[in-house]
Short mmCIF file of C-alpha atoms and ligand atoms in Angstrom, two decimals:
data_model
loop_
_atom_site.label_atom_id
_atom_site.label_comp_id
_atom_site.label_asym_id
_atom_site.label_seq_id
_atom_site.Cartn_x
_atom_site.Cartn_y
_atom_site.Cartn_z
CA MET N 942 -17.48 10.16 19.99
CA SER N 943 -17.58 7.15 17.72
CA SER N 944 -14.29 5.53 16.86
CA PHE N 945 -15.63 4.68 13.41
CA GLU N 946 -14.98 6.95 10.46
CA ILE N 947 -17.31 6.11 7.57
CA LEU N 948 -15.79 6.91 4.18
CA ASP N 949 -18.04 4.68 2.04
CA ARG N 950 -21.70 3.98 2.72
CA ARG N 951 -21.05 0.22 2.65
CA PHE N 952 -19.03 0.63 5.84
CA LYS N 953 -22.17 1.72 7.73
CA SER N 954 -23.51 -1.81 7.73
CA TYR N 955 -20.19 -3.20 8.96
CA VAL N 956 -20.08 -1.24 12.19
CA LEU N 957 -22.31 -0.73 15.23
CA PHE N 958 -23.34 2.75 16.30
CA ASN N 959 -23.49 1.66 19.93
CA ALA N 960 -20.24 -0.33 20.11
CA GLY N 961 -17.30 1.49 21.62
CA LEU N 962 -13.59 1.01 21.61
CA GLU N 963 -12.40 -0.83 24.73
CA ARG N 964 -8.82 -0.81 25.95
CA ILE N 965 -8.22 -4.28 27.33
CA ALA N 966 -4.46 -4.19 27.99
CA ASP N 967 -1.79 -1.57 28.57
CA GLY N 968 1.67 -1.28 30.07
CA CYS N 969 3.33 -3.14 27.21
CA ARG N 970 6.18 -1.97 24.99
CA TRP N 971 5.11 -3.16 21.52
CA THR N 972 2.16 -5.50 21.14
CA GLU N 973 1.75 -7.82 18.17
CA GLY N 974 0.51 -11.26 17.14
CA PRO N 975 -3.05 -11.38 18.50
CA VAL N 976 -4.56 -14.90 18.41
CA TRP N 977 -8.05 -15.78 19.63
CA PHE N 978 -8.68 -19.05 21.51
CA GLY N 979 -12.45 -19.55 21.61
CA ASP N 980 -12.08 -22.82 23.47
CA ALA N 981 -10.20 -21.10 26.29
CA ASP N 982 -12.15 -17.85 25.89
CA CYS N 983 -8.93 -15.87 25.80
CA LEU N 984 -6.70 -13.78 23.58
CA LEU N 985 -2.97 -14.38 23.38
CA PHE N 986 -0.72 -11.60 22.14
CA SER N 987 2.98 -10.83 22.01
CA ASP N 988 4.75 -8.01 23.85
CA ILE N 989 7.91 -8.34 21.78
CA PRO N 990 10.45 -6.06 23.55
CA ASN N 991 9.43 -7.52 26.92
CA ASN N 992 10.09 -11.00 25.57
CA ARG N 993 6.70 -12.36 26.58
CA ILE N 994 3.35 -13.63 25.35
CA LEU N 995 0.41 -12.36 27.38
CA ARG N 996 -3.06 -13.79 27.87
CA TRP N 997 -6.22 -11.70 28.26
CA ILE N 998 -9.44 -13.13 29.68
CA GLU N 999 -12.65 -11.10 29.82
CA GLY N 1000 -13.46 -10.15 33.41
CA VAL N 1001 -10.11 -11.41 34.64
CA GLY N 1002 -7.55 -9.30 32.83
CA VAL N 1003 -4.02 -9.86 31.60
CA SER N 1004 -1.48 -12.40 32.82
CA VAL N 1005 1.78 -13.80 31.51
CA TYR N 1006 1.31 -16.83 29.27
CA ARG N 1007 4.99 -17.39 28.39
CA GLN N 1008 8.18 -15.59 29.36
CA PRO N 1009 10.73 -15.71 27.92
CA SER N 1010 8.93 -16.05 24.61
CA HIS N 1011 12.10 -15.87 22.47
CA TYR N 1012 10.74 -12.52 21.30
CA ALA N 1013 7.65 -14.07 19.71
CA ASN N 1014 5.99 -11.90 17.10
CA GLY N 1015 3.07 -13.09 14.92
CA GLY N 1016 0.94 -16.09 15.72
CA THR N 1017 -1.99 -18.15 14.55
CA ARG N 1018 -3.57 -21.56 15.14
CA ASP N 1019 -3.27 -24.63 12.99
CA ARG N 1020 -6.07 -27.01 12.00
CA GLU N 1021 -5.73 -28.83 15.33
CA GLY N 1022 -5.96 -25.61 17.27
CA ARG N 1023 -2.30 -25.54 18.25
CA LEU N 1024 -0.54 -22.21 18.59
CA ILE N 1025 1.92 -21.45 15.80
CA SER N 1026 4.42 -18.70 16.67
CA CYS N 1027 7.08 -16.72 14.84
CA LEU N 1028 10.12 -16.24 17.06
CA HIS N 1029 12.60 -13.43 16.51
CA GLY N 1030 15.00 -14.67 19.20
CA ALA N 1031 15.15 -18.30 18.14
CA ARG N 1032 14.79 -17.29 14.48
CA SER N 1033 12.20 -19.99 13.97
CA VAL N 1034 8.56 -20.95 13.53
CA VAL N 1035 7.36 -23.17 16.36
CA ARG N 1036 4.25 -25.07 17.39
CA THR N 1037 2.97 -25.40 20.94
CA GLU N 1038 1.64 -28.93 21.34
CA HIS N 1039 -1.51 -29.78 23.30
CA ASP N 1040 0.65 -30.96 26.20
CA GLY N 1041 2.65 -27.72 26.26
CA ARG N 1042 5.84 -28.95 24.61
CA ILE N 1043 7.22 -26.70 21.92
CA THR N 1044 8.21 -28.15 18.55
CA THR N 1045 10.48 -26.25 16.17
CA LEU N 1046 8.94 -26.52 12.70
CA VAL N 1047 11.62 -24.65 10.79
CA ASP N 1048 14.68 -22.59 11.76
CA ARG N 1049 17.09 -23.23 8.87
CA ILE N 1050 16.97 -23.62 5.14
CA GLY N 1051 19.89 -25.35 3.47
CA GLY N 1052 21.82 -25.06 6.73
CA LYS N 1053 21.33 -21.28 6.91
CA ARG N 1054 19.36 -19.64 9.68
CA LEU N 1055 16.11 -17.81 9.03
CA ASN N 1056 16.20 -14.08 9.75
CA SER N 1057 13.33 -13.41 12.15
CA PRO N 1058 9.96 -14.89 11.16
CA ASN N 1059 7.35 -12.18 11.55
CA ASP N 1060 3.81 -13.25 10.67
CA VAL N 1061 2.11 -16.52 9.85
CA VAL N 1062 -1.14 -17.99 8.53
CA VAL N 1063 -2.34 -21.57 8.14
CA LYS N 1064 -4.18 -22.61 5.01
CA SER N 1065 -7.03 -25.15 4.98
CA ASP N 1066 -4.65 -27.86 3.75
CA GLY N 1067 -2.57 -27.44 6.90
CA SER N 1068 0.33 -25.69 5.16
CA ILE N 1069 1.97 -22.87 7.11
CA TRP N 1070 2.80 -19.66 5.22
CA PHE N 1071 5.11 -17.14 6.89
CA THR N 1072 7.23 -14.08 6.24
CA ASP N 1073 10.90 -13.74 7.19
CA PRO N 1074 12.06 -10.09 7.19
CA HIS N 1075 15.14 -8.89 9.05
CA TYR N 1076 13.57 -6.75 11.80
CA GLY N 1077 14.30 -9.07 14.72
CA ILE N 1078 17.98 -9.31 13.85
CA ALA N 1079 18.33 -5.70 12.69
CA MET N 1080 17.90 -4.40 16.25
CA ASP N 1081 18.33 -5.50 19.83
CA TYR N 1082 14.93 -4.13 20.87
CA GLU N 1083 12.88 -6.93 19.31
CA GLY N 1084 15.35 -9.79 19.42
CA GLY N 1085 19.06 -9.19 18.96
CA ARG N 1086 21.31 -7.98 16.20
CA ALA N 1087 22.82 -10.74 14.10
CA GLU N 1088 24.00 -11.48 10.59
CA GLU N 1089 21.51 -12.18 7.84
CA GLU N 1090 22.16 -15.60 6.33
CA LEU N 1091 19.18 -15.70 3.95
CA PRO N 1092 17.30 -13.16 1.83
CA CYS N 1093 14.06 -11.78 3.27
CA ARG N 1094 11.40 -14.00 1.74
CA VAL N 1095 7.95 -15.54 2.10
CA TYR N 1096 7.79 -19.30 2.66
CA ARG N 1097 5.29 -22.13 2.62
CA LEU N 1098 5.89 -25.05 4.97
CA ASP N 1099 4.19 -28.19 3.71
CA PRO N 1100 2.48 -30.46 6.28
CA GLY N 1101 5.06 -33.08 5.27
CA GLY N 1102 7.94 -30.75 6.19
CA ARG N 1103 8.99 -29.55 2.72
CA ILE N 1104 9.66 -25.83 2.49
CA ASP N 1105 9.03 -23.74 -0.63
CA VAL N 1106 9.88 -20.13 -1.38
CA VAL N 1107 6.60 -18.35 -2.09
CA SER N 1108 8.13 -14.97 -2.93
CA ASP N 1109 11.50 -13.27 -2.85
CA ALA N 1110 10.17 -10.07 -4.40
CA PHE N 1111 9.98 -8.12 -1.14
CA ALA N 1112 12.62 -6.02 0.58
CA CYS N 1113 10.94 -6.98 3.86
CA PRO N 1114 7.67 -8.94 3.73
CA ASN N 1115 5.54 -8.49 6.83
CA GLY N 1116 1.85 -9.35 7.35
CA LEU N 1117 0.06 -11.88 5.17
CA CYS N 1118 -3.47 -13.20 4.85
CA PHE N 1119 -5.55 -15.33 2.49
CA SER N 1120 -8.87 -14.20 1.04
CA PRO N 1121 -11.77 -16.24 2.51
CA ASP N 1122 -11.80 -18.61 -0.49
CA GLU N 1123 -7.97 -18.85 -0.45
CA THR N 1124 -7.66 -17.91 -4.10
CA ARG N 1125 -5.75 -14.73 -3.23
CA LEU N 1126 -2.88 -14.03 -0.88
CA TYR N 1127 -2.21 -10.57 0.50
CA ILE N 1128 1.36 -9.73 1.56
CA ALA N 1129 2.61 -6.48 3.04
CA GLU N 1130 5.89 -4.79 2.15
CA THR N 1131 7.23 -2.63 4.98
CA GLY N 1132 10.80 -2.10 3.73
CA ARG N 1133 14.14 -2.59 5.40
CA LEU N 1134 14.77 -0.78 8.65
CA GLY N 1135 15.89 2.78 7.99
CA ASP N 1136 15.22 2.55 4.24
CA ASP N 1137 12.34 4.71 3.04
CA SER N 1138 12.98 4.06 -0.65
CA VAL N 1139 10.59 1.11 -0.87
CA GLU N 1140 6.85 1.76 -1.13
CA ARG N 1141 5.16 0.36 1.95
CA GLN N 1142 2.00 -1.31 0.70
CA ILE N 1143 -0.05 -4.48 0.54
CA SER N 1144 0.18 -6.47 -2.69
CA VAL N 1145 -2.29 -9.13 -3.78
CA PHE N 1146 -1.36 -12.34 -5.55
CA ASP N 1147 -3.47 -15.03 -7.20
CA VAL N 1148 -2.65 -18.44 -5.76
CA LEU N 1149 -1.85 -20.47 -8.89
CA ASP N 1150 -0.73 -23.67 -7.22
CA ALA N 1151 -1.41 -24.01 -3.52
CA ASP N 1152 0.58 -27.26 -3.28
CA SER N 1153 3.83 -25.56 -4.21
CA GLY N 1154 3.01 -22.03 -3.12
CA ARG N 1155 3.29 -20.73 -6.68
CA LEU N 1156 1.74 -17.29 -7.03
CA GLY N 1157 0.83 -15.13 -9.99
CA ALA N 1158 2.36 -11.72 -10.49
CA GLY N 1159 1.71 -9.38 -7.59
CA ARG N 1160 -0.47 -6.32 -8.00
CA PRO N 1161 -0.50 -3.26 -5.73
CA PHE N 1162 -3.57 -3.56 -3.49
CA TYR N 1163 -3.52 -0.87 -0.81
CA ALA N 1164 -1.13 1.59 0.82
CA PRO N 1165 -2.31 3.40 3.96
CA SER N 1166 -1.98 7.18 3.78
CA VAL N 1167 -0.57 7.19 7.32
CA GLY N 1168 2.01 4.69 8.55
CA ALA N 1169 2.20 1.20 7.10
CA ALA N 1170 0.17 -1.97 6.85
CA ASP N 1171 1.94 -4.35 9.24
CA GLY N 1172 -0.60 -7.11 9.92
CA PHE N 1173 -4.18 -7.66 8.71
CA ARG N 1174 -7.05 -10.12 8.50
CA CYS N 1175 -10.03 -10.62 6.17
CA ASP N 1176 -13.66 -10.58 7.19
CA GLU N 1177 -16.27 -13.01 5.85
CA ASP N 1178 -16.92 -10.78 2.81
CA GLY N 1179 -13.27 -10.55 1.88
CA ASN N 1180 -12.68 -7.02 3.15
CA VAL N 1181 -9.18 -6.54 4.53
CA TRP N 1182 -8.94 -4.97 8.00
CA THR N 1183 -5.41 -3.68 8.17
CA SER N 1184 -3.21 -1.91 10.65
CA ALA N 1185 -2.16 1.64 9.78
CA GLY N 1186 -0.52 4.57 11.48
CA ASP N 1187 -3.83 6.12 12.57
CA GLY N 1188 -5.84 3.03 13.38
CA VAL N 1189 -7.44 0.18 11.47
CA HIS N 1190 -8.42 0.62 7.82
CA CYS N 1191 -11.18 -1.47 6.24
CA VAL N 1192 -10.40 -2.06 2.57
CA SER N 1193 -12.73 -3.70 0.03
CA PRO N 1194 -11.55 -6.67 -2.08
CA GLU N 1195 -11.12 -4.12 -4.88
CA GLY N 1196 -8.71 -2.08 -2.77
CA GLU N 1197 -11.04 0.80 -1.85
CA LEU N 1198 -10.80 2.33 1.62
CA LEU N 1199 -14.30 1.96 3.12
CA GLY N 1200 -13.74 3.27 6.60
CA ARG N 1201 -11.45 3.54 9.58
CA ILE N 1202 -11.40 2.72 13.26
CA ARG N 1203 -9.47 5.53 14.88
CA ILE N 1204 -6.94 4.31 17.44
CA PRO N 1205 -4.80 6.71 19.49
CA GLN N 1206 -1.66 4.62 18.95
CA THR N 1207 0.12 2.99 16.02
CA VAL N 1208 -1.57 -0.30 15.17
CA SER N 1209 0.54 -3.37 14.44
CA ASN N 1210 -1.94 -6.19 13.89
CA VAL N 1211 -5.51 -7.37 14.35
CA ALA N 1212 -7.44 -10.59 14.96
CA PHE N 1213 -11.10 -11.49 14.89
CA GLY N 1214 -12.41 -13.30 17.94
CA GLY N 1215 -15.24 -13.64 20.38
CA ARG N 1216 -18.06 -16.17 20.26
CA HIS N 1217 -19.09 -15.12 16.74
CA ARG N 1218 -15.66 -13.93 15.50
CA SER N 1219 -17.26 -10.49 15.30
CA ARG N 1220 -15.02 -8.78 17.84
CA LEU N 1221 -11.89 -7.19 16.44
CA PHE N 1222 -8.82 -7.30 18.70
CA ILE N 1223 -6.29 -4.61 17.90
CA CYS N 1224 -2.66 -4.57 19.00
CA ALA N 1225 -1.47 -0.96 19.10
CA SER N 1226 1.92 0.09 20.45
CA HIS N 1227 1.76 -0.21 24.28
CA GLU N 1228 -1.85 -1.36 24.35
CA VAL N 1229 -4.51 -3.75 23.06
CA TYR N 1230 -8.03 -2.69 22.12
CA ALA N 1231 -11.25 -4.53 21.24
CA ILE N 1232 -14.35 -3.43 19.40
CA TYR N 1233 -17.47 -5.28 18.25
CA LEU N 1234 -18.29 -5.15 14.53
CA ASN N 1235 -21.32 -6.13 12.47
CA ARG N 1236 -19.11 -8.46 10.40
CA ARG N 1237 -17.45 -11.73 11.24
CA GLY N 1238 -13.87 -12.58 10.57
CA ALA N 1239 -13.16 -15.08 7.82
CA PRO N 1240 -12.40 -18.48 9.28
CA ASP N 1241 -8.72 -19.30 9.44
CA GLY N 1242 -6.59 -22.03 10.92
CA VAL N 1243 -8.61 -23.94 13.48
CA ASN N 1244 -12.00 -22.71 12.27
CA ARG N 1245 -11.43 -22.76 8.52
CA ARG N 1246 -14.69 -23.27 6.64
CA GLY N 1247 -15.85 -26.85 6.23
CA ALA N 1248 -13.99 -28.18 9.22
CA PRO N 1249 -15.49 -28.55 12.68
CA ASP N 1250 -13.55 -26.68 15.33
CA GLY N 1251 -10.55 -28.71 16.36
CA ALA N 1252 -10.81 -31.04 13.37
CA THR N 1253 -7.70 -33.07 12.78
CA ARG N 1254 -8.67 -34.33 9.35
CA ALA N 1255 -7.43 -32.82 6.14
CA PRO N 1256 -10.25 -31.29 4.10
MG1 MG Q 1663 4.37 -7.89 11.50
#
């Protein structure tokens, strides 16, 4: 039986009738933060409660990339291809250099510790945008309980090191993603742990000033009918492929649900990868899945449009 559920005829051209869902990893506790490395032909992903980052290679399987990982959650690559990671344990955003050293990019603001950075994207200008909800310090399972010193906010880290508050309008901001042309930013609200009073949904913001991170007023974009949107990525046409409680939902730029990929576990996050960025990697509870699509992921980080892979120049 196909894993695709077509709800809008446009979705038919996005999927492949003969592509099946493949389970590529299992035995984890809670997978997150998928990042594709085309140059190493591998996927890295976090297994947060097990305090490790794992590496999957086609035909080889899964091995440990880093343990302890300081309870790493979301990840991405910067314009030089370096891994950028959100760490619950160290309450920081870090960069893995080409020689393997790890550089802390930010762990405090005004002398106060971040909560537990959750998800991160890199814009074409090299700025790093990340969310800082409380989940990693609200429980021992994904980090360790600790006091909150700062509100839960969204930040932009300038390549020069300056940090700006992008939004403080969220109870707990989670996943985030730019539209392919970077004129819009999508941010998910997933609410504070144990508090169901906040609507769990993705909002969309116009990027008014990318240099300072100033956004327009947020508008509701999409709320899954089952579960919540944790992490998501755009395809080349600007559709948002988001995690949900029953799989992956494909949502048009106008916020219409076009179709679903049914997954037997709760999905946390997705990443496009493979030689053509047309393979969707799906972190889902204890497992990781992959499925080929007839759409490519929008370039981000290392392969942002206009820059050759691995480019070190600013656009
Ligand atoms: Mg997340």
